[in-house]
mmCIF file of C-alpha atoms in Angstrom:
data_model
loop_
_atom_site.group_PDB
_atom_site.id
_atom_site.type_symbol
_atom_site.label_atom_id
_atom_site.label_comp_id
_atom_site.label_asym_id
_atom_site.label_seq_id
_atom_site.Cartn_x
_atom_site.Cartn_y
_atom_site.Cartn_z
ATOM 1 C CA MET A 190 -36.711 28.395 -89.460
ATOM 2 C CA PRO A 191 -35.478 29.405 -85.977
ATOM 3 C CA GLU A 192 -31.725 29.176 -85.627
ATOM 4 C CA MET A 193 -32.211 27.749 -82.136
ATOM 5 C CA ILE A 194 -33.746 24.691 -83.813
ATOM 6 C CA LEU A 195 -31.248 24.436 -86.666
ATOM 7 C CA ARG A 196 -28.349 24.314 -84.193
ATOM 8 C CA ARG A 197 -29.867 21.149 -82.742
ATOM 9 C CA PHE A 198 -29.355 19.429 -86.101
ATOM 10 C CA THR A 199 -25.609 20.124 -86.235
ATOM 11 C CA SER A 200 -22.688 18.228 -84.781
ATOM 12 C CA ASN A 201 -20.820 21.415 -83.808
ATOM 13 C CA GLY A 202 -23.606 23.955 -83.228
ATOM 14 C CA ALA A 203 -22.810 25.862 -86.405
ATOM 15 C CA ASP A 204 -22.684 23.800 -89.623
ATOM 16 C CA LEU A 205 -25.708 22.257 -91.296
ATOM 17 C CA TYR A 206 -25.639 20.120 -94.442
ATOM 18 C CA ILE A 207 -28.436 21.095 -96.831
ATOM 19 C CA TYR A 208 -29.980 19.749 -99.997
ATOM 20 C CA SER A 209 -32.407 22.091 -101.786
ATOM 21 C CA LYS A 210 -34.523 21.114 -104.761
ATOM 22 C CA ARG A 211 -34.604 24.799 -105.725
ATOM 23 C CA ASP A 212 -30.840 25.120 -106.222
ATOM 24 C CA LYS A 213 -29.864 25.616 -109.873
ATOM 25 C CA GLU A 214 -27.547 22.638 -109.517
ATOM 26 C CA PRO A 215 -28.930 20.634 -106.584
ATOM 27 C CA GLY A 216 -26.333 19.059 -104.369
ATOM 28 C CA ILE A 217 -25.471 18.714 -100.706
ATOM 29 C CA ARG A 218 -23.799 21.860 -99.404
ATOM 30 C CA ARG A 219 -22.608 23.041 -96.022
ATOM 31 C CA SER A 220 -24.201 26.146 -94.542
ATOM 32 C CA LYS A 221 -23.945 28.097 -91.324
ATOM 33 C CA THR A 222 -27.179 27.910 -89.358
ATOM 34 C CA ASN A 223 -27.684 31.676 -89.554
ATOM 35 C CA ASN A 224 -27.778 31.401 -93.371
ATOM 36 C CA ALA A 225 -29.882 28.239 -93.656
ATOM 37 C CA PHE A 226 -33.621 28.176 -94.477
ATOM 38 C CA VAL A 227 -33.664 31.989 -94.524
ATOM 39 C CA VAL A 228 -36.383 34.067 -96.186
ATOM 40 C CA GLY A 229 -35.532 37.773 -96.110
ATOM 41 C CA HIS A 230 -38.153 39.913 -94.318
ATOM 42 C CA GLY A 231 -40.456 36.923 -94.173
ATOM 43 C CA TYR A 232 -42.331 38.337 -91.168
ATOM 44 C CA SER A 233 -42.095 42.060 -92.018
ATOM 45 C CA LYS A 234 -44.978 44.300 -93.031
ATOM 46 C CA THR A 235 -44.564 47.087 -95.581
ATOM 47 C CA ASP A 236 -46.540 50.323 -95.651
ATOM 48 C CA LYS A 237 -47.612 52.130 -98.825
ATOM 49 C CA HIS A 238 -44.364 54.115 -98.761
ATOM 50 C CA GLY A 239 -42.241 50.949 -98.789
ATOM 51 C CA VAL A 240 -41.148 51.188 -95.149
ATOM 52 C CA LYS A 241 -40.809 47.784 -93.485
ATOM 53 C CA THR A 242 -41.743 47.057 -89.891
ATOM 54 C CA ALA A 243 -40.617 43.970 -87.965
ATOM 55 C CA GLU A 244 -42.933 43.697 -84.970
ATOM 56 C CA GLN A 245 -43.819 40.086 -85.765
ATOM 57 C CA GLU A 246 -40.144 39.205 -86.275
ATOM 58 C CA GLU A 247 -39.433 40.575 -82.797
ATOM 59 C CA ARG A 248 -42.443 38.764 -81.348
ATOM 60 C CA PHE A 249 -41.241 35.431 -82.729
ATOM 61 C CA SER A 250 -37.730 36.144 -81.473
ATOM 62 C CA GLY A 251 -39.059 36.639 -77.952
ATOM 63 C CA SER A 252 -41.165 33.479 -78.124
ATOM 64 C CA GLU A 253 -38.275 31.393 -79.422
ATOM 65 C CA GLY A 254 -36.334 31.888 -76.190
ATOM 66 C CA ARG A 255 -39.264 30.511 -74.202
ATOM 67 C CA TRP A 256 -39.830 27.667 -76.660
ATOM 68 C CA SER A 257 -36.142 26.706 -76.605
ATOM 69 C CA ALA A 258 -36.138 26.445 -72.809
ATOM 70 C CA ALA A 259 -39.312 24.356 -72.897
ATOM 71 C CA LEU A 260 -37.871 21.984 -75.517
ATOM 72 C CA ASP A 261 -34.698 21.508 -73.483
ATOM 73 C CA ALA A 262 -36.782 20.701 -70.414
ATOM 74 C CA VAL A 263 -39.148 18.219 -72.059
ATOM 75 C CA VAL A 264 -36.325 16.388 -73.856
ATOM 76 C CA ALA A 265 -34.455 16.119 -70.544
ATOM 77 C CA ALA A 266 -37.616 14.797 -68.898
ATOM 78 C CA ALA A 267 -38.089 12.231 -71.662
ATOM 79 C CA LYS A 268 -34.508 11.050 -71.259
ATOM 80 C CA SER A 269 -35.127 10.652 -67.520
ATOM 81 C CA GLY A 270 -38.112 8.410 -68.292
ATOM 82 C CA SER A 271 -40.790 10.543 -66.623
ATOM 83 C CA MET A 272 -42.806 13.434 -68.040
ATOM 84 C CA SER A 273 -44.738 14.139 -64.839
ATOM 85 C CA GLY A 274 -42.648 17.194 -63.971
ATOM 86 C CA ALA A 275 -42.832 18.554 -67.513
ATOM 87 C CA GLN A 276 -46.615 18.487 -68.028
ATOM 88 C CA ALA A 277 -46.826 22.196 -67.161
ATOM 89 C CA LEU A 278 -44.831 22.894 -70.346
ATOM 90 C CA ARG A 279 -47.404 21.320 -72.655
ATOM 91 C CA ASP A 280 -48.852 24.669 -73.731
ATOM 92 C CA ASP A 281 -45.394 25.922 -74.761
ATOM 93 C CA VAL A 282 -44.734 22.719 -76.711
ATOM 94 C CA VAL A 283 -48.109 22.924 -78.469
ATOM 95 C CA GLU A 284 -47.621 26.596 -79.316
ATOM 96 C CA PHE A 285 -44.178 25.873 -80.756
ATOM 97 C CA PHE A 286 -45.561 22.959 -82.791
ATOM 98 C CA TYR A 287 -48.407 25.112 -84.125
ATOM 99 C CA TYR A 288 -46.233 28.000 -85.252
ATOM 100 C CA GLN A 289 -43.596 25.740 -86.779
ATOM 101 C CA TRP A 290 -46.442 24.278 -88.772
ATOM 102 C CA ILE A 291 -48.053 27.479 -90.061
ATOM 103 C CA ARG A 292 -45.215 30.007 -90.304
ATOM 104 C CA THR A 293 -43.189 28.501 -93.142
ATOM 105 C CA PRO A 294 -43.452 29.717 -96.755
ATOM 106 C CA GLU A 295 -44.373 26.277 -98.070
ATOM 107 C CA PHE A 296 -47.388 26.063 -95.761
ATOM 108 C CA ILE A 297 -48.475 29.645 -96.492
ATOM 109 C CA GLN A 298 -48.094 29.271 -100.246
ATOM 110 C CA GLY A 299 -50.325 26.201 -100.149
ATOM 111 C CA ILE A 300 -53.269 28.091 -98.640
ATOM 112 C CA ASP A 301 -56.272 28.767 -100.863
ATOM 113 C CA GLY A 302 -56.057 32.325 -102.129
ATOM 114 C CA TYR A 303 -52.280 32.704 -102.054
ATOM 115 C CA GLU A 304 -51.700 32.256 -105.783
ATOM 116 C CA ASN A 305 -54.839 34.121 -106.878
ATOM 117 C CA PHE A 306 -54.640 36.917 -104.300
ATOM 118 C CA ALA A 307 -54.151 39.632 -106.970
ATOM 119 C CA PRO A 308 -57.283 38.804 -109.045
ATOM 120 C CA LEU A 309 -59.321 38.395 -105.855
ATOM 121 C CA LEU A 310 -58.201 41.816 -104.663
ATOM 122 C CA GLU A 311 -58.974 43.334 -108.050
ATOM 123 C CA ARG A 312 -62.463 41.839 -107.993
ATOM 124 C CA TYR A 313 -63.236 43.089 -104.483
ATOM 125 C CA VAL A 314 -61.939 46.579 -105.274
ATOM 126 C CA LYS A 315 -64.103 46.685 -108.405
ATOM 127 C CA GLU A 316 -67.182 45.573 -106.453
ATOM 128 C CA TRP A 317 -66.525 48.214 -103.808
ATOM 129 C CA ILE A 318 -66.201 50.958 -106.450
ATOM 130 C CA GLU A 319 -69.449 49.892 -108.101
ATOM 131 C CA GLU A 320 -71.302 49.948 -104.791
ATOM 132 C CA PHE A 321 -69.838 53.092 -103.232
ATOM 133 C CA ARG A 322 -67.593 55.497 -105.207
ATOM 134 C CA PRO A 323 -64.413 55.776 -107.277
ATOM 135 C CA LEU A 324 -61.096 55.463 -105.454
ATOM 136 C CA THR A 325 -59.046 58.522 -104.622
ATOM 137 C CA GLY A 326 -55.523 58.707 -105.993
ATOM 138 C CA ASP A 327 -53.997 57.587 -102.692
ATOM 139 C CA GLU A 328 -56.494 54.724 -102.386
ATOM 140 C CA ALA A 329 -55.762 53.535 -105.908
ATOM 141 C CA LYS A 330 -52.034 53.606 -105.220
ATOM 142 C CA SER A 331 -52.586 51.490 -102.100
ATOM 143 C CA LEU A 332 -54.987 48.971 -103.637
ATOM 144 C CA VAL A 333 -54.431 48.677 -107.388
ATOM 145 C CA GLY A 334 -51.661 46.960 -109.315
ATOM 146 C CA PRO A 335 -49.212 44.068 -108.787
ATOM 147 C CA GLU A 336 -47.025 45.962 -106.309
ATOM 148 C CA ALA A 337 -50.004 46.805 -104.104
ATOM 149 C CA ALA A 338 -51.292 43.203 -104.292
ATOM 150 C CA SER A 339 -47.894 41.795 -103.314
ATOM 151 C CA ARG A 340 -47.606 44.195 -100.375
ATOM 152 C CA LEU A 341 -51.158 43.559 -99.145
ATOM 153 C CA ARG A 342 -50.744 39.791 -99.414
ATOM 154 C CA GLN A 343 -47.552 39.895 -97.349
ATOM 155 C CA ASN A 344 -49.172 42.174 -94.765
ATOM 156 C CA THR A 345 -52.176 39.856 -94.554
ATOM 157 C CA ILE A 346 -49.886 36.893 -93.904
ATOM 158 C CA VAL A 347 -48.010 38.740 -91.159
ATOM 159 C CA ASP A 348 -51.266 39.890 -89.539
ATOM 160 C CA SER A 349 -52.548 36.315 -89.502
ATOM 161 C CA LEU A 350 -49.343 35.070 -87.872
ATOM 162 C CA ALA A 351 -49.673 37.780 -85.230
ATOM 163 C CA SER A 352 -53.220 36.687 -84.407
ATOM 164 C CA PRO A 353 -53.825 34.302 -81.500
ATOM 165 C CA MET A 354 -54.505 30.670 -82.248
ATOM 166 C CA SER A 355 -58.156 30.318 -83.205
ATOM 167 C CA PRO A 356 -60.505 28.689 -80.663
ATOM 168 C CA GLU A 357 -61.293 25.967 -83.221
ATOM 169 C CA VAL A 358 -57.630 25.016 -83.662
ATOM 170 C CA ALA A 359 -56.986 25.209 -79.911
ATOM 171 C CA ALA A 360 -59.934 22.886 -79.295
ATOM 172 C CA VAL A 361 -58.528 20.314 -81.731
ATOM 173 C CA LEU A 362 -55.043 20.466 -80.242
ATOM 174 C CA ARG A 363 -56.444 19.967 -76.744
ATOM 175 C CA THR A 364 -57.615 16.520 -77.892
ATOM 176 C CA CYS A 365 -54.072 15.439 -78.817
ATOM 177 C CA ARG A 366 -51.077 14.138 -76.908
ATOM 178 C CA PHE A 367 -47.616 15.392 -77.855
ATOM 179 C CA ASP A 368 -44.949 12.747 -77.420
ATOM 180 C CA ILE A 369 -41.233 13.415 -77.200
ATOM 181 C CA VAL A 370 -39.697 10.728 -79.412
ATOM 182 C CA LEU A 371 -36.080 9.797 -78.734
ATOM 183 C CA ILE A 372 -33.646 7.753 -80.825
ATOM 184 C CA GLY A 373 -30.338 6.116 -79.987
ATOM 185 C CA ASP A 374 -26.833 7.160 -80.976
ATOM 186 C CA ASP A 375 -26.587 4.144 -83.294
ATOM 187 C CA GLN A 376 -29.647 5.141 -85.352
ATOM 188 C CA GLU A 377 -29.880 7.362 -88.420
ATOM 189 C CA PRO A 378 -30.391 10.929 -87.124
ATOM 190 C CA PHE A 379 -33.465 12.963 -87.950
ATOM 191 C CA VAL A 380 -33.237 15.615 -90.662
ATOM 192 C CA ILE A 381 -35.070 18.942 -90.616
ATOM 193 C CA GLY A 382 -37.086 20.266 -93.538
ATOM 194 C CA SER A 383 -38.225 23.622 -94.861
ATOM 195 C CA GLN A 384 -41.770 22.520 -93.922
ATOM 196 C CA PRO A 385 -40.811 20.960 -90.595
ATOM 197 C CA VAL A 386 -44.151 19.400 -89.608
ATOM 198 C CA VAL A 387 -44.726 16.388 -91.867
ATOM 199 C CA THR A 388 -47.282 13.636 -92.152
ATOM 200 C CA VAL A 389 -45.945 10.123 -92.529
ATOM 201 C CA SER A 390 -49.047 7.978 -92.961
ATOM 202 C CA ARG A 391 -51.158 10.670 -94.662
ATOM 203 C CA PRO A 392 -48.764 12.847 -96.688
ATOM 204 C CA THR A 393 -51.552 14.444 -98.706
ATOM 205 C CA SER A 394 -53.823 15.214 -95.743
ATOM 206 C CA VAL A 395 -51.750 17.364 -93.412
ATOM 207 C CA LEU A 396 -54.791 19.310 -92.181
ATOM 208 C CA LEU A 397 -56.834 16.219 -91.267
ATOM 209 C CA ILE A 398 -55.056 15.851 -87.970
ATOM 210 C CA THR A 399 -57.845 14.126 -86.064
ATOM 211 C CA ARG A 400 -58.499 11.397 -88.612
ATOM 212 C CA PRO A 401 -57.585 7.854 -87.553
ATOM 213 C CA GLY A 402 -54.082 7.097 -88.743
ATOM 214 C CA ALA A 403 -52.930 10.719 -88.819
ATOM 215 C CA ASP A 404 -49.208 10.693 -88.080
ATOM 216 C CA LEU A 405 -47.660 14.158 -87.683
ATOM 217 C CA TRP A 406 -44.018 14.609 -86.739
ATOM 218 C CA LEU A 407 -41.828 17.600 -85.959
ATOM 219 C CA PRO A 408 -38.139 16.732 -85.518
ATOM 220 C CA ILE A 409 -36.620 19.142 -82.975
ATOM 221 C CA ALA A 410 -33.056 17.782 -82.905
ATOM 222 C CA SER A 411 -30.953 15.140 -84.583
ATOM 223 C CA ARG A 412 -32.117 12.612 -81.994
ATOM 224 C CA ALA A 413 -35.460 13.943 -80.810
ATOM 225 C CA ALA A 414 -38.830 14.723 -82.359
ATOM 226 C CA ILE A 415 -42.338 15.680 -81.344
ATOM 227 C CA LYS A 416 -45.102 13.369 -82.511
ATOM 228 C CA MET A 417 -48.748 14.368 -82.273
ATOM 229 C CA VAL A 418 -51.096 11.601 -81.123
ATOM 230 C CA PRO A 419 -54.803 12.325 -81.814
ATOM 231 C CA ARG A 420 -57.505 11.576 -79.262
ATOM 232 C CA SER A 421 -55.308 11.706 -76.196
ATOM 233 C CA SER A 422 -53.828 14.366 -73.907
ATOM 234 C CA GLY A 423 -50.733 15.615 -72.122
ATOM 235 C CA LEU A 424 -47.081 14.989 -72.940
ATOM 236 C CA GLY A 425 -45.696 11.494 -73.450
ATOM 237 C CA ILE A 426 -42.541 9.583 -74.312
ATOM 238 C CA GLN A 427 -41.776 7.270 -77.219
ATOM 239 C CA THR A 428 -38.710 5.687 -78.738
ATOM 240 C CA ALA A 429 -38.535 5.438 -82.520
ATOM 241 C CA THR A 430 -37.547 2.395 -84.522
ATOM 242 C CA GLU A 431 -35.050 2.660 -87.356
ATOM 243 C CA ARG A 432 -37.946 2.260 -89.792
ATOM 244 C CA GLN A 433 -39.872 5.139 -88.202
ATOM 245 C CA VAL A 434 -36.870 7.464 -88.440
ATOM 246 C CA ARG A 435 -36.375 6.573 -92.095
ATOM 247 C CA ASP A 436 -40.071 7.131 -92.781
ATOM 248 C CA VAL A 437 -39.964 10.581 -91.151
ATOM 249 C CA ASN A 438 -36.798 11.563 -93.018
ATOM 250 C CA ASP A 439 -38.201 10.286 -96.306
ATOM 251 C CA ALA A 440 -41.409 12.257 -95.687
ATOM 252 C CA MET A 441 -39.287 15.349 -95.095
ATOM 253 C CA PHE A 442 -37.643 14.936 -98.477
ATOM 254 C CA ALA A 443 -40.939 14.231 -100.242
ATOM 255 C CA GLN A 444 -42.859 17.138 -98.687
ATOM 256 C CA CYS A 445 -40.176 19.836 -98.433
ATOM 257 C CA ASP A 446 -38.216 21.981 -100.880
ATOM 258 C CA ALA A 447 -35.087 21.584 -98.746
ATOM 259 C CA ILE A 448 -33.781 19.320 -95.986
ATOM 260 C CA GLY A 449 -30.823 19.644 -93.647
ATOM 261 C CA GLY A 450 -28.871 17.324 -91.378
ATOM 262 C CA GLU A 451 -25.856 17.071 -89.137
ATOM 263 C CA SER A 452 -23.590 15.514 -91.769
ATOM 264 C CA HIS A 453 -23.170 15.017 -95.491
ATOM 265 C CA GLU A 454 -23.699 11.280 -94.976
ATOM 266 C CA VAL A 455 -27.052 11.717 -93.214
ATOM 267 C CA VAL A 456 -28.512 13.850 -96.005
ATOM 268 C CA GLU A 457 -27.004 11.609 -98.663
ATOM 269 C CA SER A 458 -28.678 8.526 -97.164
ATOM 270 C CA VAL A 459 -32.078 10.220 -97.559
ATOM 271 C CA LEU A 460 -31.288 11.140 -101.176
ATOM 272 C CA VAL A 461 -30.147 7.600 -101.976
ATOM 273 C CA ARG A 462 -33.459 6.171 -100.783
ATOM 274 C CA ALA A 463 -35.401 8.821 -102.728
ATOM 275 C CA ASN A 464 -33.482 8.027 -105.912
ATOM 276 C CA ALA A 465 -34.068 4.303 -105.402
ATOM 277 C CA ARG A 466 -37.819 4.874 -105.070
ATOM 278 C CA PHE A 467 -37.822 7.036 -108.185
ATOM 279 C CA ALA A 468 -35.891 4.424 -110.165
ATOM 280 C CA SER A 469 -38.288 1.652 -109.160
ATOM 281 C CA ALA A 470 -41.443 3.706 -109.827
#
């Protein structure tokens, strides 16, 4: 999760309040933004000698500066009541939305083939040997065994993140409008989640983004979010009701391993509603 986004969910630019379902003893804790939602070497590749390279990490770091400037500009435009001057930033907003969607561990681990990567690799290596020749010692070291499978899976993930957006995905996103959704100071703030793009009306169909009723949200600050509107175009403006904010925050808790907010009270309010739903189920 980019720190430039996490800072937008704090009251002082530094401290985020987090609840993680993966903690041994789950509870709301305070964390500095540079330590929150961190996965070590999440975008690094490793060669057969164990040496890590961070080209994709550096590429994302460069993009995040451009995305941050674009987000500041479109939020300012939304607050002014006119997006006409910000339409040129649509591509940056869409690119940011796309990578926030696909770059997180929870999204990646949900892809077909992630869990069974090792047996798939073993099968393909076996088929190759049967068709061509036995592996050399160096080839076997690079392709056989759990360590090789783990390394190759990580490298495959990083390579996919480094690839340009596919024409098919770009074509779908061109048919959508991306609204900047603002909320007032008297409303419950948005929370951020470890899978930051969530569906509200279709929580089990996150990939069916062009279906009627699809409702995808990406909170980008405590009081601003991006909402994708299928079958439209450009950048727009919306204001969210209290119910919509609660629905987005509740979806964050339901669909993410961890959530974070600007205060203990904000995160606690989400947990209270989740516990109430569980008790009544």
